[in-house]
Coordinates of C-alpha atoms and ligand atoms in Angstrom, one line a residue:
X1 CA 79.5 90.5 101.6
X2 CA 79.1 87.2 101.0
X3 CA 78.3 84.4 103.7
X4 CA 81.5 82.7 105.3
X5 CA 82.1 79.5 103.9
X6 CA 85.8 78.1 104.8
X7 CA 84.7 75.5 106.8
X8 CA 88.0 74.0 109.2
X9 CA 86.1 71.2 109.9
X10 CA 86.4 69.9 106.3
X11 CA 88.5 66.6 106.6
X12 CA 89.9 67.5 102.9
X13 CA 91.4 70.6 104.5
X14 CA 95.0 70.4 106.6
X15 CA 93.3 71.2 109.9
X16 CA 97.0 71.8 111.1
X17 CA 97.4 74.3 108.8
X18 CA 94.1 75.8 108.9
X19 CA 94.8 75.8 113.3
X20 CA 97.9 77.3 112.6
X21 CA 97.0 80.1 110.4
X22 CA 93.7 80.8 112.2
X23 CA 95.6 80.9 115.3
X24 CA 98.6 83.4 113.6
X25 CA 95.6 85.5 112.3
X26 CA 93.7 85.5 115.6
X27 CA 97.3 87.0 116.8
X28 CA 98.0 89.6 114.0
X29 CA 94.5 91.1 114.9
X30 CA 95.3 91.6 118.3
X31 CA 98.6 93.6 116.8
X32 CA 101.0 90.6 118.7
X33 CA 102.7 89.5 115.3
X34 CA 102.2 92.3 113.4
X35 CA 106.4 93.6 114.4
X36 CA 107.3 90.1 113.3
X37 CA 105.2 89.7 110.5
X38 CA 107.8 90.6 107.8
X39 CA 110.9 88.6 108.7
X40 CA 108.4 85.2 108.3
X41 CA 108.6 86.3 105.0
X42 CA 111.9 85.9 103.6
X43 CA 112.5 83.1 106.0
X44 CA 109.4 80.7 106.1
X45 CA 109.4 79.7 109.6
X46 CA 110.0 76.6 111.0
X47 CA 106.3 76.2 112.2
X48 CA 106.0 76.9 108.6
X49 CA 107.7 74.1 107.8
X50 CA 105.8 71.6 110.0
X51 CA 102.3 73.1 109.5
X52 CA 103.5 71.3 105.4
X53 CA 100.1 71.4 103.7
X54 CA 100.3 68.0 101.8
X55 CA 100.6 67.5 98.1
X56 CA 97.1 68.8 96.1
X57 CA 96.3 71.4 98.4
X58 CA 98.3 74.7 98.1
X59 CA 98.2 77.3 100.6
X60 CA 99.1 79.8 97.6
X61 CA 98.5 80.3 94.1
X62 CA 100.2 82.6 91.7
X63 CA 98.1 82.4 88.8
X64 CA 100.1 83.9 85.9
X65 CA 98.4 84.9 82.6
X66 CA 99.6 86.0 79.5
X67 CA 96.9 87.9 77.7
X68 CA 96.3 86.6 74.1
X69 CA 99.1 84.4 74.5
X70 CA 98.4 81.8 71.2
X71 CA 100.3 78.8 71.3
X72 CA 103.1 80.0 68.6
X73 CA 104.1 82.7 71.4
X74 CA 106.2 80.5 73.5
X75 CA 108.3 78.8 71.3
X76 CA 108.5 82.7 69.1
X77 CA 110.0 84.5 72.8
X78 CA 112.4 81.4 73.4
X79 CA 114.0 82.4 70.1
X80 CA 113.2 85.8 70.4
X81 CA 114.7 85.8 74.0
X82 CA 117.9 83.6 72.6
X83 CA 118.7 85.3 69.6
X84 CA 117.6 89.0 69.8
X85 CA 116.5 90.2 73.5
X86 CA 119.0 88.5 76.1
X87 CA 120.9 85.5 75.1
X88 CA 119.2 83.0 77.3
X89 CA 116.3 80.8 77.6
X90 CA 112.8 81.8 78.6
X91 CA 111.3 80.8 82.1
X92 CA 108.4 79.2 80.4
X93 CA 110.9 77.1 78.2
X94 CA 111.8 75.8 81.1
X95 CA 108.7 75.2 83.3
X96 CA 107.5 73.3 80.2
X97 CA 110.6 71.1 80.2
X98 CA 110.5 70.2 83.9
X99 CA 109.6 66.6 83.7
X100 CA 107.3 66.9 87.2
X101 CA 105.0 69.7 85.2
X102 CA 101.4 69.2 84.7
X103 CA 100.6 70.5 81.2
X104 CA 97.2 70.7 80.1
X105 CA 94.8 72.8 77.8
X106 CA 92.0 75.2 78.2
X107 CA 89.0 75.3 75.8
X108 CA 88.1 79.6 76.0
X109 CA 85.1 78.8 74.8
X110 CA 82.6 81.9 76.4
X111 CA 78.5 82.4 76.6
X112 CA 78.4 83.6 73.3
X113 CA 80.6 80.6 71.2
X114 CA 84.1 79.7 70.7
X115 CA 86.1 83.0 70.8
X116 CA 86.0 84.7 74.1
X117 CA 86.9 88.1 75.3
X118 CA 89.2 88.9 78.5
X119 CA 86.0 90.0 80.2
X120 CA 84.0 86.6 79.5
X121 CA 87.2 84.4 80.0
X122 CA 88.2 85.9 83.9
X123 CA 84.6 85.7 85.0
X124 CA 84.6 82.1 83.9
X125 CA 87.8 81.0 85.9
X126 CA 86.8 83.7 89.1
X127 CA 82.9 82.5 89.1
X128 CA 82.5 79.2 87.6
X129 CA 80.2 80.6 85.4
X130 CA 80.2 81.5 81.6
X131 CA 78.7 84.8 81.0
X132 CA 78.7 86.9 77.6
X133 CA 82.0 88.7 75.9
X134 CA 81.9 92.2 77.4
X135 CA 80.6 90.9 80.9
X136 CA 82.0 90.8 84.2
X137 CA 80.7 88.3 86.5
X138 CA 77.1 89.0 85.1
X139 CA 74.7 86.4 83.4
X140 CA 73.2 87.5 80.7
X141 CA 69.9 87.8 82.7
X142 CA 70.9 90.4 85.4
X143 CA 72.0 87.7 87.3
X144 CA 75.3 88.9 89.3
X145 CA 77.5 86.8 90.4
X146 CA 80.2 86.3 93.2
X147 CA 83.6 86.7 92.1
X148 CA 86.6 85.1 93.9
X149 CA 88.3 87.5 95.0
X150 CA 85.4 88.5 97.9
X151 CA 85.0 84.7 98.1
X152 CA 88.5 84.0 99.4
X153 CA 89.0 86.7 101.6
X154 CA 86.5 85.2 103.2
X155 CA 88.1 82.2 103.4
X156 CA 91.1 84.3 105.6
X157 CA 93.1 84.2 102.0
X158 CA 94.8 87.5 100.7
X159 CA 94.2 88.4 97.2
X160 CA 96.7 89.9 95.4
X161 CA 96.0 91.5 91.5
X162 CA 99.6 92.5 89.0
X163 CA 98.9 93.9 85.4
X164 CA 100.8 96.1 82.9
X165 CA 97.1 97.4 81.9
X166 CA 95.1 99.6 84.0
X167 CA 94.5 97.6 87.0
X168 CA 90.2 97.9 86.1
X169 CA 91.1 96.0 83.0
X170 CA 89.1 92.9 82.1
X171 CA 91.5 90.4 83.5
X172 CA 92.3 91.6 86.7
X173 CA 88.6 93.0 87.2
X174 CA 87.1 89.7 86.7
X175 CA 88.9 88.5 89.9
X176 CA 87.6 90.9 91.8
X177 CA 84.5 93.1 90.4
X178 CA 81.2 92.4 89.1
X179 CA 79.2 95.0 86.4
X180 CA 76.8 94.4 83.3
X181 CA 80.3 95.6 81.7
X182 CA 83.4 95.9 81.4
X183 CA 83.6 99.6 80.3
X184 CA 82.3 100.1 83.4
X185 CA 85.8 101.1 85.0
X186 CA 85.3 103.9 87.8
X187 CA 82.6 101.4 88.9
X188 CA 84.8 98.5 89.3
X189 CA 87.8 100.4 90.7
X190 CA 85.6 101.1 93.7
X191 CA 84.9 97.8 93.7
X192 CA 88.0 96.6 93.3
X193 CA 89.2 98.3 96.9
X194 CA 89.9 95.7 99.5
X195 CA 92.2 93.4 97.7
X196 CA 95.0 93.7 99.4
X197 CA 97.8 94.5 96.5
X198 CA 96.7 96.3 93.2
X199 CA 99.0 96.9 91.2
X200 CA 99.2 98.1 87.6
X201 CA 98.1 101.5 85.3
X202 CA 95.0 102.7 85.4
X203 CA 95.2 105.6 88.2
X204 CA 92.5 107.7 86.4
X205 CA 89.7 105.7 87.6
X206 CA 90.9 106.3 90.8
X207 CA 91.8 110.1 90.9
X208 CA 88.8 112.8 91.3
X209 CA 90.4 115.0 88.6
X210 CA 89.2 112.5 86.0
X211 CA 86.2 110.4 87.2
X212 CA 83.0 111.4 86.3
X213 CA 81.5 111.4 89.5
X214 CA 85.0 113.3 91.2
X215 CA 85.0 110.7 94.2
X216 CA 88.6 110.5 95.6
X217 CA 89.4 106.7 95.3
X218 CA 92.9 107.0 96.3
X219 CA 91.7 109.0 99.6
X220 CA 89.5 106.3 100.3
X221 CA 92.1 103.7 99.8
X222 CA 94.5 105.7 102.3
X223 CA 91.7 105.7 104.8
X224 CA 91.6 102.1 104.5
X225 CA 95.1 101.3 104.8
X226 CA 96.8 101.6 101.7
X227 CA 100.0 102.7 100.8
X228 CA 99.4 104.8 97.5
X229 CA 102.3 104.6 95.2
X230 CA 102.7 105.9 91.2
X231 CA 106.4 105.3 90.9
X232 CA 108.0 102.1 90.3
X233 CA 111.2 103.6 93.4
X234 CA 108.3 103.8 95.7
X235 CA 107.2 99.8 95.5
X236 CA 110.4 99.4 98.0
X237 CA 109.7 102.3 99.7
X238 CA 106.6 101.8 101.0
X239 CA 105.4 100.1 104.4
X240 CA 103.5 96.9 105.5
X241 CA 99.8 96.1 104.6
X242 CA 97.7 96.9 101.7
X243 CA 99.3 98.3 98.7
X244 CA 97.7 100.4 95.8
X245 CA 100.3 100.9 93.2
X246 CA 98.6 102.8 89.7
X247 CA 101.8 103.8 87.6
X248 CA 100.1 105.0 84.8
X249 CA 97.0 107.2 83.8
X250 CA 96.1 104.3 81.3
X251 CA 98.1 101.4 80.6
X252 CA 101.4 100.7 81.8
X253 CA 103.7 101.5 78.4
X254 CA 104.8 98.6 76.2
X255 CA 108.3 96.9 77.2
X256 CA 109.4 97.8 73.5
X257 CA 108.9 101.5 74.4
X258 CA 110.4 101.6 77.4
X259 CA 113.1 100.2 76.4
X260 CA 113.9 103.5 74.1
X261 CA 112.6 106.1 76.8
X262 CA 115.1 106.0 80.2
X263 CA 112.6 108.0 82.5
X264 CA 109.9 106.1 81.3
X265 CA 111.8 102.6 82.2
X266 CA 112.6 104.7 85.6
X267 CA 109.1 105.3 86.4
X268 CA 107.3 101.9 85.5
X269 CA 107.6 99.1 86.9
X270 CA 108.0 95.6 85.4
X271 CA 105.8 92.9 85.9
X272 CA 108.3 91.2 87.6
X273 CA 109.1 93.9 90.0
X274 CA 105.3 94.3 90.7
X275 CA 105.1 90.2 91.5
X276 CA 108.1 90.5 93.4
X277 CA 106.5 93.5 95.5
X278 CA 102.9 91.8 95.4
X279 CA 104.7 88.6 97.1
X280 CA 106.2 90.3 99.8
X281 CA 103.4 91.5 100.6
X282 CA 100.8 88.4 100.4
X283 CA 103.6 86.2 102.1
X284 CA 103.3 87.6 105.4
X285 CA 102.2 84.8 107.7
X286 CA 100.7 81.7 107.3
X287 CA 97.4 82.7 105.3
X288 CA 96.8 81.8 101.7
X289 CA 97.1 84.0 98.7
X290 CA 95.9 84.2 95.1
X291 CA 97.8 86.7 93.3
X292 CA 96.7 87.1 89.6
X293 CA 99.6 88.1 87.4
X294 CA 98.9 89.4 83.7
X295 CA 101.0 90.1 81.0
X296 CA 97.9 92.1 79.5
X297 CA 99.4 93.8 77.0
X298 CA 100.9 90.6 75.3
X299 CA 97.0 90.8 73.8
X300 CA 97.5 94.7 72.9
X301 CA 100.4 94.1 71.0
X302 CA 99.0 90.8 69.4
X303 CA 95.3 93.2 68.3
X304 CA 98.6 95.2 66.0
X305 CA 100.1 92.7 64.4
X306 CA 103.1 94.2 65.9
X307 CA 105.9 90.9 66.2
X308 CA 108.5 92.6 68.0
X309 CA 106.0 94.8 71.0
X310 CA 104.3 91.4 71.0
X311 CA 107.8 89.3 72.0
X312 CA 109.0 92.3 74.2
X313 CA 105.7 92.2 76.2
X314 CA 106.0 88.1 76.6
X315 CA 109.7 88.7 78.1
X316 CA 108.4 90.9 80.5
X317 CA 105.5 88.8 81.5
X318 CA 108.2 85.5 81.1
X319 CA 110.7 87.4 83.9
X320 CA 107.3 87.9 86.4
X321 CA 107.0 83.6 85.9
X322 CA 110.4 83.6 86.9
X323 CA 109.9 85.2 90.2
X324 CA 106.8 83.2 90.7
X325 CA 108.7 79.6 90.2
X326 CA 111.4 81.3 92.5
X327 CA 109.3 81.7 95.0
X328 CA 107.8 78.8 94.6
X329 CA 110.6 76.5 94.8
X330 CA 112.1 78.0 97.9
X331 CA 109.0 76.9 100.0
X332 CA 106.4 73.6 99.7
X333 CA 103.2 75.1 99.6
X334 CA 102.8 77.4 95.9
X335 CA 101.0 76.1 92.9
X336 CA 102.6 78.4 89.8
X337 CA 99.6 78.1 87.2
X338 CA 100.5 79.9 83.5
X339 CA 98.1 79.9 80.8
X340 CA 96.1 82.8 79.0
X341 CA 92.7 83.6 78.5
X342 CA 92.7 83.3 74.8
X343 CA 95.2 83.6 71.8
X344 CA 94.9 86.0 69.1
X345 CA 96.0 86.7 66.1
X346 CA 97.9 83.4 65.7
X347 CA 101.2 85.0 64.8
X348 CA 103.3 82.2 63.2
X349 CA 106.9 82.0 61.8
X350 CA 106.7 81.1 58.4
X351 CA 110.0 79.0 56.9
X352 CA 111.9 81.2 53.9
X353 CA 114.0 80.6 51.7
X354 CA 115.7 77.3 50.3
X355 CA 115.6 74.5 52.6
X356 CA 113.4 77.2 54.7
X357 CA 117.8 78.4 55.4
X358 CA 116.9 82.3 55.7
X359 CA 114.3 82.2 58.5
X360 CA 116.4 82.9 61.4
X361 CA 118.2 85.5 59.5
X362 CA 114.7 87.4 59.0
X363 CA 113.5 86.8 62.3
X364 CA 116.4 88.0 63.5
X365 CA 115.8 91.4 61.6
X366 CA 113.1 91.8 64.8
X367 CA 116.1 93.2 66.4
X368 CA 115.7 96.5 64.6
X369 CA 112.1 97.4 65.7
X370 CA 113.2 100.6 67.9
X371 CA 109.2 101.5 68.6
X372 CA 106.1 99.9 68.9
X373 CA 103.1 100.4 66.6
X374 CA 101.5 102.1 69.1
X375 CA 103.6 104.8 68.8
X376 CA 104.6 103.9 64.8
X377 CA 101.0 104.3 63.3
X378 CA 100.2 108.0 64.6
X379 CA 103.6 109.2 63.3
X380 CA 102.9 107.4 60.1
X381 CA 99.4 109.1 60.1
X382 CA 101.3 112.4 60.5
X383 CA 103.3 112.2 57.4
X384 CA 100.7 110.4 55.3
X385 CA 98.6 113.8 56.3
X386 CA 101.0 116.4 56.6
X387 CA 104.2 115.5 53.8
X388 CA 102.0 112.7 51.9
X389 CA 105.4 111.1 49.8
X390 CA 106.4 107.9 49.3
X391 CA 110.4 109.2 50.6
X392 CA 108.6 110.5 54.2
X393 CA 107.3 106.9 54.5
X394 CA 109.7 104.8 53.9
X395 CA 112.1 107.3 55.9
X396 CA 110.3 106.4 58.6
X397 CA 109.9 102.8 58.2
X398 CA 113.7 102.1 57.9
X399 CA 114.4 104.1 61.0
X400 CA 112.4 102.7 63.3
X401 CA 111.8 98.9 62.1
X402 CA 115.1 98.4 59.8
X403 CA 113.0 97.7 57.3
X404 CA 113.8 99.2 53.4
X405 CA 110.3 98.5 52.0
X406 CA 109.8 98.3 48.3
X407 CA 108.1 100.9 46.6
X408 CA 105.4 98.9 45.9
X409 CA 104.7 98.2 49.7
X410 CA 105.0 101.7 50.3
X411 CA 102.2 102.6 48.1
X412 CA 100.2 99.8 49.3
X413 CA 100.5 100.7 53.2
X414 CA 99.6 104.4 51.9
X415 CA 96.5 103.3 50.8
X416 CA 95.5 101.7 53.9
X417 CA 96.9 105.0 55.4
X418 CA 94.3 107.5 53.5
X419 CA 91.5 104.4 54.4
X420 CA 91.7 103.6 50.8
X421 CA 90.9 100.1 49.8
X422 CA 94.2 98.1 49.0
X423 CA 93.1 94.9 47.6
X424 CA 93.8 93.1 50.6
X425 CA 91.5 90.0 50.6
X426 CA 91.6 89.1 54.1
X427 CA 89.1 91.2 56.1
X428 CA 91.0 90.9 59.3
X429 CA 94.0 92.2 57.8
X430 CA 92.7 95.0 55.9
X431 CA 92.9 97.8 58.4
X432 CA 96.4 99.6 59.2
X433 CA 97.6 97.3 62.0
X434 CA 96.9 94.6 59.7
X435 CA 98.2 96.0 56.8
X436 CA 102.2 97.0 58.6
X437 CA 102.1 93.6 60.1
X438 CA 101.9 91.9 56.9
X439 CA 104.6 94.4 55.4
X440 CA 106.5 93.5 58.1
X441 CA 106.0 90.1 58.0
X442 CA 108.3 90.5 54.7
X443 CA 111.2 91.6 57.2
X444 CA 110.8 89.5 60.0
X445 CA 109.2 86.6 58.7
X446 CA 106.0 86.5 60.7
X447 CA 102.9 86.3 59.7
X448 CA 98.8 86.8 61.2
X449 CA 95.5 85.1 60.6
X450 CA 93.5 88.4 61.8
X451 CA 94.1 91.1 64.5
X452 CA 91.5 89.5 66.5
X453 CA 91.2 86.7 69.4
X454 CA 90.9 83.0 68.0
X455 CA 89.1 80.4 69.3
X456 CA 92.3 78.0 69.9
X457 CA 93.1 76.1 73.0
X458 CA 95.3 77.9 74.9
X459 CA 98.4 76.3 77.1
X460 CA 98.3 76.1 81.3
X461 CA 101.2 74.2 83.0
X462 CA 101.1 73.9 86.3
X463 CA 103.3 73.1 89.0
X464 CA 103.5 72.3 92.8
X465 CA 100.5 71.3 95.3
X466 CA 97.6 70.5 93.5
X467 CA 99.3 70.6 90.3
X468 CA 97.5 67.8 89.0
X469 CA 93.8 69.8 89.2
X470 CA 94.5 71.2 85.8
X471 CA 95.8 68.1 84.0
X472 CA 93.8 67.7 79.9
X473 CA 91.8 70.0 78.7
X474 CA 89.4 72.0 81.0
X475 CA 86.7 74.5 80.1
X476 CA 87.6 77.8 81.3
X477 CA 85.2 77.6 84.3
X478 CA 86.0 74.3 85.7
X479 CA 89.2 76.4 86.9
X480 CA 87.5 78.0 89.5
X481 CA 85.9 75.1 91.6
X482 CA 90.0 73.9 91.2
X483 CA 91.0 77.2 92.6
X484 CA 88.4 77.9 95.8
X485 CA 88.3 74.3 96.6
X486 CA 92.3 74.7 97.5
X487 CA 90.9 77.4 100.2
X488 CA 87.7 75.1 101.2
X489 CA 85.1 77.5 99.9
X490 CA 81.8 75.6 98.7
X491 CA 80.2 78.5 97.3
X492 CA 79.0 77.9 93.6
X493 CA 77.7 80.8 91.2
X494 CA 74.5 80.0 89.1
X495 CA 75.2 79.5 85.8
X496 CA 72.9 80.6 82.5
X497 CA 70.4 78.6 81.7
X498 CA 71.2 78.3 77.9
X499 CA 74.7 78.2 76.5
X500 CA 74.2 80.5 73.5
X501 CA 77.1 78.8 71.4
Ligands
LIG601 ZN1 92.1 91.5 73.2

């Protein structure tokens, strides 16, 4: 536990607000609103209304981040999102036209120098703090530091974590665990218990019948108050109060996948069913809320190469921003926040052809991509193994990406199949993922600096109260004074002594 530090006496802080919400929470305890509770909901009340917290201090904050998000992705899933996946304009498009946006920059810089992991980049924004790639709210001298999520709730906020990875990820965990690292999943999934809406994959650090040390997780969350769902029908189903909803052994499955597998889109979620369910939930009465919503397997797709999983995954994580500026805009108190923790692989859209004329007809050739490489690469494995011919390969490639490779390409991606050196000069690109991703790019028109995170700046627009906090370019842990001080917390981590970069 950490010591109580909202302090309503703080003239920054809307004491109306605070009065009101302290008074509403002094009620629900004694079980007086609790019948109530929902309907303030969908209708913010009319005390609501006048309680307005004033402009620069939110009572909420959805924080929305698309993992390994690199500044190219926007402007690839508003063409991607026009032209080949649904024939109108993306959310983010139009968040980053809206003239009263604040659009700024983050520097991902971590501990250890200018390209961060996940792990490093959510312990800097939940702590305040840069630790080392692979940590989770830890300094590299044992140091362990408080992360925001026990920090608010503290505060009388609700926390609130969405992810299409497993929900002990590195994003979501940084928000609300603290290890040595970030392997450390069964630990931080028992840390993790007492946010109040988890939502994502991940149910096997949960379940006795595959942690190591067989403890019942989800028992222990029923005992305190959760409603334990696994099935994306069940997010409606279920009652008031703290949700647990773990959809997936692993990782949720990528959008791309889905799309091609009916009970698999039955059974999962999407992220923006998740926020919407996540919302209800946090939006209860008049306490605050962080929710943390990640499109985390924008990243996975990006560590491929794979263009099309990659712009599948961003329109998933794009219709979860939607719900968040819908939200938003039907109430005066939410600051929307989307940015990502670092980009990776730079994927860029190279002009072809005279006057650069043919590019939309190749990028438009995404459209064929029936599979992921997730699920591409073992089944090319497979035939590289067990039928070994140039025909089996390039059967396969035409099928499931639309692409008629030359023979050439055939025998060089057959190389990189057997492990076989192929000539490739870039390092980055010289493994398998890079290696169909460059094919590819041949198809589709994309190209990749690496299969690994870069050390760009990375996007963060933000609108509604307090908006203006993340205006310019902002390290990654000078967002988390931004985000407690909106709940009057004064706690501050201790920070290493030495920046290793
Ligand atoms: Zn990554």
């Amino acid at each position: 536990m950490v010591a109580s530090t909202f302090n309503p006496n703080d003239p920054s802080h809307s004491s109306a607000g605070a009065e009101a919400s302290l008074s509403r929470r002094s009620l629900l305890r004694s079980g007086l609103l609790a019948a109530g509770a929902f309907a303030s909901a969908a209708a913010p009340s009319a005390a609501a209304a006048t309680a307005r917290i004033r402009r620069g201090r939110p009572r909420n904050v959805i924080f929305c981040v698309s993992d390994g998000m690199s500044a190219s992705v926007p402007a690839l899933a508003e063409r991607f999102s026009q032209r080949v996946g649904r024939q109108r304009g993306t959310a983010l498009r139009q968040l980053a036209s809206d003239p009263e946006v604040t659009q700024g920059l983050l520097d991902t810089s971590s501990l250890d120098g200018p390209v961060t992991d996940s792990a490093a980049a959510s312990s800097a924004w939940a702590s305040g703090s840069l630790v080392a790639n692979g940590a989770l709210n830890y300094l590299p001298d044992g140091t362990r530091l408080v992360p925001i999520a026990p920090l608010l709730a503290d505060a009388g906020w609700r926390v609130g974590l969405a992810t299409t990875t497993r929900i002990t990820h590195a994003t979501p965990a940084g928000f609300a665990s603290a290890v040595p690292n970030r392997d450390f999943e069964e630990a931080i999934a028992e840390q993790m218990l007492g946010v109040e809406v988890l939502l994502g994959g991940g149910r096997s650090n949960f379940d006795p019948k595959d942690r190591g040390d067989g403890i019942d997780l989800l028992e222990r969350a029923r005992g305190q108050g959760y409603s334990v769902v696994d099935r994306a029908a069940d997010l409606d189903a279920a009652g008031e109060g703290r949700l647990l909803g773990l959809f997936s052994a692993q990782h949720l499955p990528l959008s791309l996948d889905r799309r091609s597998d009916p009970l698999l889109a039955e059974r999962t979620p999407t992220l923006a069913a998740m926020t919407t369910a996540a919302l209800r939930r946090l939006a209860v009465d008049d306490r605050g809320f962080l929710l943390q919503v990640e499109g985390g397997r924008v990243d996975h797709a990006a560590h491929n190469n794979d263009a099309a999983a990659l712009l599948w995954e961003q329109l998933d994580f794009d219709d979860a921003v939607r719900v968040a500026l819908e939200f938003a805009a039907a109430r005066d108190d939410t600051l929307v926040v989307v940015t990502a923790d670092h980009a990776n692989g730079n994927p860029g859209l190279s002009g072809s052809g005279g006057r650069y004329r043919a590019t939309s007809e190749l990028f438009d050739n995404l459209a064929w991509q029936r599979q992921s490489f997730e699920q591409l690469l073992p089944e090319l494995l497979r035939r590289e193994v067990q039928v070994g011919t140039d025909d089996s390969i390039g059967e396969c490639l035409l099928t499931r990406t639309g692409f008629a490779a030359s023979p050439e390409a055939i025998r060089t991606l057959r190389q990189s199949l057997r492990r076989e050196p192929t000539g490739e000069t870039n390092p980055q690109l010289a493994g398998i993922a890079g290696q169909l991703g460059s094919l590819l790019s041949a198809h589709n028109g994309i190209g990749w600096v690496g299969t690994s995170h870069t050390s760009d700046w990375v996007v963060c627009l933000a609108k509604g109260p307090g908006q203006e906090a993340f205006e310019g370019l902002l390290g990654h842990a000078e967002v988390f004074p931004r985000l407690v001080d909106f709940a009057g917390v004064n706690h501050r981590n201790p920070t290493a002594a030495a920046d290793r970069s």
